[in-house]
Amino acid sequence: MDYLDYVQMTKGQKFAYKLKSFFAAIPKVIVKLFMYIGYFFKKLFTIIGTGLKGYGYRFAKGDIGTKLSFIIMGAGNMMHRQIAKGLIFLATEVAYIWFMISFGSVQISKIFSMNVDVFRDGSTIVSGALGSEPPLKQENMLGVEEIVNLDTLDNSNKILLFFVMTVLISIAFFAIYIANTKSAFATQQQLKEGVKPASFLAEMKDFLDEKFHVTLLTLPVLLLMLFTVLPIIFTIFMAFTNYDKEHQPPGSLYWWVGFDNFADVFYANPMKSETFGKILVWTLVWAVFATFTNYIFGIILALMINKKGIKFKGFWRTMFVITAAVPQFVTLLIMRLLLGDNTGLNAMWGTSIPFLSDATWARITVIVVNMWVGIPYTMLISSGLLMNIPADLYESARIDGANAFQQFTKITFPYIFFVTTPYLITTFVGNINNFNVIYFLTGGGPSPSNYYQAGQTDLLVTWLYKLTVNSSDFNLAAVIGIIVFVICAIGSLITFNNSKAAKNEEEFS
Amino acid sequence: MTQSQSSKEMATGYAARTKAFNILVYVILAVMVIVWIFPIVWLILQSLRGEEGISTPYFFPHEITFKNYVRLFTDERFPFLRWFFNTLFVAVLSCVISTLFILMVSYAFSRLRFKSRKTFLNFGLILGMFPGFMSMAATYSIMEIFGLKQQLIALVIVYSAGAGLGYQVAKGFFDTIPRSLDEAAKIDGATRNQIFWQIILPLSKPIIVYTALTTFIGPWADYIFVSYFMKDNSDNWTVALGLYQMLGNQTMSEYFTVFCAGAVVIAIPITVLFVIMQRFYVEGVTGGAVKG
Amino acid sequence: MVSKSKRAAALVLTAVLAAASLAGCGGTTTVTSGGTQTSGGTTSSASTESNAGSGAGDAVDIDSEETIKTIKDAMAKEAEATGGKISMKLWCSGDDLKFEKKLIEEFKEKYKDDRFEIKIQASGAIGEDAAGGKIVESPQDGADVFNFADDQLSTLVEAKAIAKVANLFQNNVVKNNSEDAVTVCKINDTAYAFPKTSDNGYFMYYDKRVFKDEKSVENMDDMIKTANEAGKSVYLNLSNGWYNTGFFFTAGCTVEYKDGVQTADYANEKGLAAAKAMCHLAENIDKGFVGTAGSAGDNAAVQQGFANNQYAAAIIGTWMGPAIKKSIGEENVGAAKLPTVLMDGEQKQLHSFGGYKVVGVNAFTKYPTTAQTLAYFLTTGESQLKRYACRGLIPTNNEALQTKETVKNILDDTDVQVDIQSDPALKAIDAQRQYAHPQGSSVGGKYWASNIGGFGSEIVTAKGKISDADLEKKLKDLVDQMKG
């Protein structure tokens, strides 16, 4: 359906259309999700297949140098007159072997130390714990308790972390290893065709031109791997352990529990699963309200400020921008006091309105305060957009005799809505993850008795934070993190796939 | 009634209606501004309040004083000045590194075509969907391995290492720069390196300012990571954590007005910066975020 | 053990210690492995039975030259591993920071030695309410010696993050401090902490201008009426588990924490009676009763309430004494035990938690002997007396409690006339003592992690208008939550 077709519809038709397309999208997305997963594995196997084929082919057709490079990295390049490159490959191999002998193998061996696990139902099996050396206590002559193995004792956290690190390094090494065989074979082919392999300097220079993307991306990607990807993988592993309040390394080690934590969240533990269900519903309700209230009122505010005949536009805009510029934790903490049970407004008015202490009040309050926080941003952005609306659209509308209100509903709003769909997705996902407003304002409260470590305004992310910081339920927190990820992924997939911007990305290129 | 008369009447009627409508808009705007500015005014008034405690049953303080500001800079227990410079250090460094990273990554994704580009883009999209602080316990352990436990530099790394993921807005902006510029330069023999520095960046002032602004403001407002990373090392706290500590149960009634003074002090430079730069902010975000 | 040759003294000391340890656990030095299931779970080999006063030889004179030398030798040995430097961290309340730093100087002076250099960094960033949690979270980042409230002890012991009190000091700690204070420092008969102050409990501060005599502060219902007539309120934070648990104790509920299992029999008629008593008070909200601190927290709420002339009485502890005195004038401040509340149709004395602030040693410290010695030093009778003189915190040491003399305030070098027995706050605490329950054995981490505070909060928000069936359901949820 075209944008113009859409604009020509009546109000009722539009609503019906939106409703229809929303619900129609859901099964499609689920099907799509599975298609993606299937597609992913198909692609994976294809890659592995072609990779293996190429690997075998290179070995079969390779000369001595190429064949040698399958064991001694860089040998092929060195024998094909690319000494410097060959040496770099060789150095990588030596470094990797040294790393594995001195460090990596130890970490991998520790990850599945034998241990007796006692399961919930009382059954015991022998399986993997993370580490085997707990602290050993001894008393010295004064009767002071010492830990004698302070330097060697195992810490499940470190073991898991080093394990993930070793695996990542091994994957990176494997990629370099394959590149090494490819490079050896390519130079062999070049020599056969009588082409002189590029000099080291020339290859280096290429990093500023043809391979400039490598130069630009290496450092950011490397840091991303180390400080974002590695921790995320680590945390995902955590979801399958019993790393909670009672298993805090190094005092006591933790071990693998399979899907127990997921079961807890979904059905096995009534308290946790009920809390999860309620928080999930509220998170979605919150995200919808928070996104659309800000969006609609922000646009209306921008329209008012930018309306023809309204003076002091700069003044109005600046007034709102000021509130957006003050750091959020400041304004939100101030709001907390301003709306407290016996402080701020209640103290001034001599009332005790439970703005933040009654569930219904608190939920409305956080949405309203979020409007206070977010509307200036939307106003700023849509101000910029309003100027981009093609003037001829209004021209023709005026000729057709449309009044201001009709112009808004027929042109301005659809246009902005159309252009800002990706922005809306980002805001929606951002609101699912909106920590500040909830944490600083209500701290998640009020907390009724049937919530586990959470309150009635808690979002999944603030619950995650509380589980991490207040109750040290790291395993549960990891599960929640994974669930938040899945929700965001599905949400983005629904909207992103239907939005025009995604399809048009290549248009610019 | 002649034709011209009626159209004249219509015009005046229209003008009157417009005028009435404008007045309505003024009234709404004025009311909204009051609502929006009220908490800020209250904050400033509290920072000047002479009476102790967290709240007064009246709006205007009975005793106006600057002693909270004096105390803010002289208090031994909450060394605000030190935290201020810590934050400045972290903000400046991570602003420089993050901005550079974001521009590099978004340029590569926007203007360069290479084999695994789509994979990287999807990868970035997926990573961005994990809650930011989900894995901070692990990040902390990594910092420990590098000997950066509870160091300011660890904060810089946390804020800027993942910066590459925030490429969307800048990429959207780069996408809008005509590709013919690159083609022309390439014909003239410029390398992609030269095109990046000499052609694209000079055209990207709004997005550079936008990126720098957002990455600079980040550390001033972040509470989650600082609180988890700095723990008890109060020498290396930033203002957000330090000020938040003033509102602890033990100290709140004594320090609330000092907190307000501190809040005003850090809000002023950021607000001024933001108000001056708002043009770039709008250009950057509308040029980038919206077009995706 | 005064004038013997040094070597002989050291021998005797060792012998005494060995005897003490023999008497205790009937064996040699114990090596306990506190780890995973393979080690056979928790063997109670560390259950050193304390035998206070069972023999004069048990308590060692810590200040004798020989003992100091032995301790210094052990410290020197610890310092060797880190190049002759002992570098430790101490966590204390931010309010106490200045004072604790002074004490640390005295400690360094007392144990000065050529063989090592002592560096102790005191920080007020992690207060007594949070220290236990932070230590458990990552013991190796935590302070070597930390001050904390006794309710965190069980969590610390469970996580194996706190070291037991060294044999050397144990008998002294047991003998010199009040029995109650020692009890809360023990889990399964092993002492894990050094008692420091006895103010981690609550009683009632009131405004003598509103409540003219002691009779007027006996009954909660009357107090609320009197306060309301004066246009003021009585403050009792029902939204906080620490305070509202008193109602359950009053109703005769039993709360127990043992081997990591939290039991609380709230889901019965007794629990319901307690809940209904809370509801009864909450009906008076806006009519002379305040039941929540809102978003501000107890201390700020109380400070503000008295400063703005809104409160006539508040149930809170010694730490708010100075602020209340400042607000309404010292002469107008009264202190008393908690009043009675209407429960099951009769007036019953409200029970409470009686707690202590204690000092603990991180199990993962690199300098266990130094850390233990410091913890002991910070909690001796002398140090406690100084703390009272400087900070007004009530001691646990028997001798210090009886002291009536002039003590120097080491913060500003003034002389303070100390007479703890006549301190009105102490009198109130003493009067409440028989209704105060220790926290260590009754509540663990799971208790606080439950929604016990939220339960009260709901009652307050509903202004007490909750049906019995709803209350029963909530109580059941609460108990389930504590079980984990």
Short mmCIF file of C-alpha atoms in Angstrom, two decimals, chain C residues 122-390:
data_model
loop_
_atom_site.label_atom_id
_atom_site.label_comp_id
_atom_site.label_asym_id
_atom_site.label_seq_id
_atom_site.Cartn_x
_atom_site.Cartn_y
_atom_site.Cartn_z
CA ALA C 122 39.04 4.60 56.61
CA SER C 123 36.03 5.24 54.44
CA GLY C 124 32.56 6.41 55.35
CA ALA C 125 31.16 5.62 51.93
CA ILE C 126 29.67 2.28 52.93
CA GLY C 127 27.66 2.79 56.07
CA GLU C 128 26.77 0.29 58.76
CA ASP C 129 23.45 -0.45 57.11
CA ALA C 130 25.08 -1.51 53.83
CA ALA C 131 28.47 -2.93 54.79
CA GLY C 132 27.40 -6.56 55.20
CA GLY C 133 25.75 -6.67 51.82
CA LYS C 134 28.74 -5.12 50.08
CA ILE C 135 31.14 -7.55 51.72
CA VAL C 136 29.04 -10.51 50.62
CA GLU C 137 28.77 -9.11 47.11
CA SER C 138 32.52 -9.14 46.61
CA PRO C 139 34.54 -9.98 49.71
CA GLN C 140 37.87 -9.37 48.05
CA ASP C 141 36.95 -5.77 47.22
CA GLY C 142 35.58 -5.20 50.68
CA ALA C 143 37.15 -3.58 53.69
CA ASP C 144 39.35 -5.71 55.92
CA VAL C 145 37.54 -4.47 58.99
CA PHE C 146 34.00 -3.17 58.81
CA ASN C 147 31.32 -1.81 61.07
CA PHE C 148 27.85 -3.18 60.55
CA ALA C 149 24.45 -3.67 62.10
CA ASP C 150 24.03 -7.09 63.69
CA ASP C 151 21.10 -8.11 61.49
CA GLN C 152 23.50 -8.69 58.60
CA LEU C 153 25.56 -11.22 60.53
CA SER C 154 23.72 -14.33 59.38
CA THR C 155 24.09 -13.36 55.73
CA LEU C 156 27.78 -12.77 56.21
CA VAL C 157 28.31 -16.09 57.94
CA GLU C 158 26.30 -17.90 55.30
CA ALA C 159 28.44 -16.42 52.55
CA LYS C 160 31.52 -17.36 54.58
CA ALA C 161 32.69 -13.80 54.17
CA ILE C 162 33.30 -13.00 57.83
CA ALA C 163 36.06 -14.47 59.98
CA LYS C 164 35.30 -15.82 63.42
CA VAL C 165 36.62 -13.93 66.38
CA ALA C 166 40.15 -15.09 67.10
CA ASN C 167 40.61 -17.36 70.12
CA LEU C 168 42.99 -14.78 71.54
CA PHE C 169 40.22 -12.20 71.88
CA GLN C 170 37.20 -14.38 72.22
CA ASN C 171 37.12 -14.78 75.97
CA ASN C 172 37.75 -11.12 76.50
CA VAL C 173 34.93 -10.18 74.19
CA VAL C 174 32.57 -12.58 75.91
CA LYS C 175 33.53 -11.58 79.43
CA ASN C 176 33.64 -7.82 79.02
CA ASN C 177 30.48 -7.15 77.07
CA SER C 178 26.87 -7.45 78.09
CA GLU C 179 25.40 -10.89 77.64
CA ASP C 180 22.83 -9.76 75.08
CA ALA C 181 25.46 -8.06 72.99
CA VAL C 182 27.58 -11.20 72.93
CA THR C 183 24.62 -13.38 72.03
CA VAL C 184 23.87 -11.45 68.85
CA CYS C 185 27.48 -11.81 67.75
CA LYS C 186 27.21 -15.56 67.77
CA ILE C 187 25.81 -17.96 65.23
CA ASN C 188 25.67 -21.63 66.21
CA ASP C 189 27.71 -20.71 69.31
CA THR C 190 30.61 -19.27 67.37
CA ALA C 191 31.38 -15.58 67.84
CA TYR C 192 31.87 -13.77 64.56
CA ALA C 193 31.78 -10.11 65.52
CA PHE C 194 32.98 -7.63 68.12
CA PRO C 195 30.12 -5.76 69.84
CA LYS C 196 30.57 -2.01 69.64
CA THR C 197 27.45 -0.06 70.55
CA SER C 198 24.03 -1.02 71.81
CA ASP C 199 22.01 1.55 69.94
CA ASN C 200 20.79 -0.47 67.00
CA GLY C 201 17.37 -0.72 68.55
CA TYR C 202 14.50 1.68 68.85
CA PHE C 203 12.36 3.26 71.48
CA MET C 204 10.32 6.42 71.63
CA TYR C 205 11.29 10.07 71.65
CA TYR C 206 8.50 12.45 72.55
CA ASP C 207 7.81 16.11 72.99
CA LYS C 208 7.30 16.84 76.68
CA ARG C 209 5.21 19.87 75.82
CA VAL C 210 2.55 17.63 74.31
CA PHE C 211 2.91 14.63 76.58
CA LYS C 212 3.16 16.13 80.01
CA ASP C 213 3.90 13.06 82.13
CA GLU C 214 5.09 9.51 81.74
CA LYS C 215 1.58 8.18 82.02
CA SER C 216 0.58 9.97 78.86
CA VAL C 217 3.02 7.99 76.77
CA GLU C 218 1.91 4.53 77.84
CA ASN C 219 -0.84 3.88 75.38
CA MET C 220 -0.62 4.37 71.63
CA ASP C 221 -4.30 5.12 71.12
CA ASP C 222 -4.30 7.80 73.81
CA MET C 223 -1.08 9.23 72.42
CA ILE C 224 -2.54 9.56 68.94
CA LYS C 225 -5.60 11.28 70.38
CA THR C 226 -3.49 13.69 72.44
CA ALA C 227 -1.22 14.44 69.50
CA ASN C 228 -4.13 15.02 67.17
CA GLU C 229 -5.70 17.45 69.63
CA ALA C 230 -2.41 19.35 69.63
CA GLY C 231 -2.44 19.37 65.81
CA LYS C 232 0.50 16.97 65.66
CA SER C 233 1.19 13.34 64.93
CA VAL C 234 2.86 10.25 66.33
CA TYR C 235 5.35 8.66 63.96
CA LEU C 236 5.82 4.91 63.67
CA ASN C 237 7.12 3.63 60.37
CA LEU C 238 4.86 0.69 59.59
CA SER C 239 6.29 0.55 56.06
CA ASN C 240 9.59 -0.70 57.37
CA GLY C 241 10.08 -4.32 58.37
CA TRP C 242 12.45 -3.39 61.15
CA TYR C 243 9.67 -1.55 62.96
CA ASN C 244 6.57 -3.49 61.97
CA THR C 245 8.01 -6.87 62.97
CA GLY C 246 7.53 -5.63 66.56
CA PHE C 247 3.79 -6.14 66.09
CA PHE C 248 4.29 -9.78 65.22
CA PHE C 249 6.50 -10.28 68.25
CA THR C 250 3.82 -8.63 70.35
CA ALA C 251 1.26 -11.10 69.07
CA GLY C 252 3.55 -13.94 70.10
CA CYS C 253 4.65 -15.04 66.65
CA THR C 254 7.91 -16.91 66.52
CA VAL C 255 10.54 -15.92 64.02
CA GLU C 256 13.56 -18.09 63.61
CA TYR C 257 16.54 -18.19 61.35
CA LYS C 258 18.58 -21.35 61.38
CA ASP C 259 20.89 -23.02 58.88
CA GLY C 260 19.83 -20.72 56.11
CA VAL C 261 16.14 -21.33 56.62
CA GLN C 262 13.86 -18.49 57.61
CA THR C 263 10.68 -19.41 59.44
CA ALA C 264 8.03 -16.99 60.62
CA ASP C 265 4.61 -18.22 61.70
CA TYR C 266 2.67 -15.18 60.53
CA ALA C 267 0.06 -17.03 58.53
CA ASN C 268 -2.22 -17.79 61.49
CA GLU C 269 -4.52 -16.01 63.96
CA LYS C 270 -1.56 -14.50 65.79
CA GLY C 271 -0.17 -12.98 62.62
CA LEU C 272 -3.61 -11.74 61.71
CA ALA C 273 -4.00 -10.13 65.13
CA ALA C 274 -0.69 -8.32 64.58
CA ALA C 275 -1.75 -7.17 61.14
CA LYS C 276 -5.09 -5.96 62.45
CA ALA C 277 -3.35 -4.02 65.19
CA MET C 278 -1.35 -2.29 62.48
CA CYS C 279 -4.55 -1.60 60.55
CA HIS C 280 -6.08 -0.14 63.66
CA LEU C 281 -3.27 2.40 63.89
CA ALA C 282 -3.33 3.08 60.17
CA GLU C 283 -6.98 4.13 60.45
CA ASN C 284 -5.67 7.21 62.22
CA ILE C 285 -3.55 8.37 59.32
CA ASP C 286 -4.06 12.11 58.82
CA LYS C 287 -5.66 12.08 62.26
CA GLY C 288 -2.63 12.09 64.52
CA PHE C 289 -0.68 9.17 63.12
CA VAL C 290 2.05 8.94 60.48
CA GLY C 291 2.88 5.43 59.31
CA THR C 292 5.42 5.89 56.56
CA ALA C 293 8.59 7.77 55.80
CA GLY C 294 7.50 8.25 52.20
CA SER C 295 10.33 8.56 49.75
CA ALA C 296 12.52 10.35 52.25
CA GLY C 297 13.60 7.64 54.66
CA ASP C 298 13.19 7.44 58.43
CA ASN C 299 15.79 9.88 59.56
CA ALA C 300 14.84 12.64 57.18
CA ALA C 301 11.16 12.14 57.94
CA VAL C 302 11.71 12.38 61.68
CA GLN C 303 14.05 15.35 61.39
CA GLN C 304 11.59 17.20 59.21
CA GLY C 305 8.60 16.21 61.32
CA PHE C 306 10.06 17.70 64.48
CA ALA C 307 11.63 20.68 62.73
CA ASN C 308 8.29 21.63 61.18
CA ASN C 309 6.45 21.03 64.45
CA GLN C 310 4.40 18.21 62.97
CA TYR C 311 5.43 15.34 65.20
CA ALA C 312 4.77 14.98 68.89
CA ALA C 313 6.45 11.58 69.23
CA ALA C 314 8.45 9.26 67.05
CA ILE C 315 9.59 5.68 67.34
CA ILE C 316 13.23 5.80 66.34
CA GLY C 317 16.68 5.24 67.83
CA THR C 318 19.46 7.16 69.53
CA TRP C 319 20.96 8.39 66.29
CA MET C 320 18.12 10.86 65.87
CA GLY C 321 18.48 12.19 69.42
CA PRO C 322 20.72 15.13 68.51
CA ALA C 323 18.53 16.24 65.59
CA ILE C 324 15.34 16.08 67.66
CA LYS C 325 16.99 18.00 70.50
CA LYS C 326 18.07 20.64 68.02
CA SER C 327 14.56 20.97 66.62
CA ILE C 328 12.48 21.26 69.80
CA GLY C 329 15.07 22.04 72.45
CA GLU C 330 16.86 19.59 74.70
CA GLU C 331 14.63 20.31 77.68
CA ASN C 332 11.52 19.28 75.76
CA VAL C 333 12.78 15.88 74.63
CA GLY C 334 11.59 12.83 76.49
CA ALA C 335 12.53 9.21 75.90
CA ALA C 336 10.51 6.17 76.87
CA LYS C 337 9.93 2.56 76.06
CA LEU C 338 7.42 1.80 73.33
CA PRO C 339 3.76 2.31 74.22
CA THR C 340 1.10 -0.38 74.32
CA VAL C 341 -1.05 -1.09 71.28
CA LEU C 342 -4.57 -2.43 70.95
CA MET C 343 -4.39 -6.04 69.88
CA ASP C 344 -7.12 -8.67 70.13
CA GLY C 345 -9.19 -6.19 72.11
CA GLU C 346 -6.60 -5.56 74.80
CA GLN C 347 -3.67 -3.25 75.29
CA LYS C 348 -0.37 -5.06 74.82
CA GLN C 349 3.16 -3.80 75.23
CA LEU C 350 4.69 -3.29 71.78
CA HIS C 351 7.76 -5.41 71.22
CA SER C 352 10.77 -4.39 69.14
CA PHE C 353 14.08 -5.39 67.69
CA GLY C 354 16.97 -4.72 69.99
CA GLY C 355 20.12 -4.59 68.03
CA TYR C 356 23.75 -3.78 68.29
CA LYS C 357 26.32 -2.25 66.00
CA VAL C 358 29.27 -4.56 65.70
CA VAL C 359 32.65 -4.80 64.03
CA GLY C 360 33.60 -7.67 61.74
CA VAL C 361 36.72 -8.93 60.03
CA ASN C 362 36.65 -9.86 56.36
CA ALA C 363 37.44 -13.56 55.95
CA PHE C 364 39.47 -12.75 52.86
CA THR C 365 41.76 -10.17 54.39
CA LYS C 366 45.45 -10.53 53.69
CA TYR C 367 46.23 -9.47 57.24
CA PRO C 368 43.96 -11.51 59.49
CA THR C 369 45.87 -10.92 62.72
CA THR C 370 46.18 -7.18 62.19
CA ALA C 371 42.53 -6.96 61.22
CA GLN C 372 41.40 -8.92 64.28
CA THR C 373 43.56 -6.82 66.53
CA LEU C 374 42.18 -3.62 65.03
CA ALA C 375 38.59 -4.86 65.39
CA TYR C 376 39.30 -5.70 69.02
CA PHE C 377 41.00 -2.37 69.62
CA LEU C 378 38.05 -0.43 68.19
CA THR C 379 35.68 -2.19 70.58
CA THR C 380 37.51 -2.27 73.91
CA GLY C 381 35.83 -0.67 76.87
CA GLU C 382 38.18 2.29 76.60
CA SER C 383 37.38 2.88 72.94
CA GLN C 384 33.68 2.49 73.60
CA LEU C 385 33.87 5.09 76.32
CA LYS C 386 35.63 7.50 74.01
CA ARG C 387 32.98 6.81 71.39
CA TYR C 388 30.29 7.67 73.89
CA ALA C 389 32.05 10.88 74.84
CA CYS C 390 32.51 11.96 71.24
#
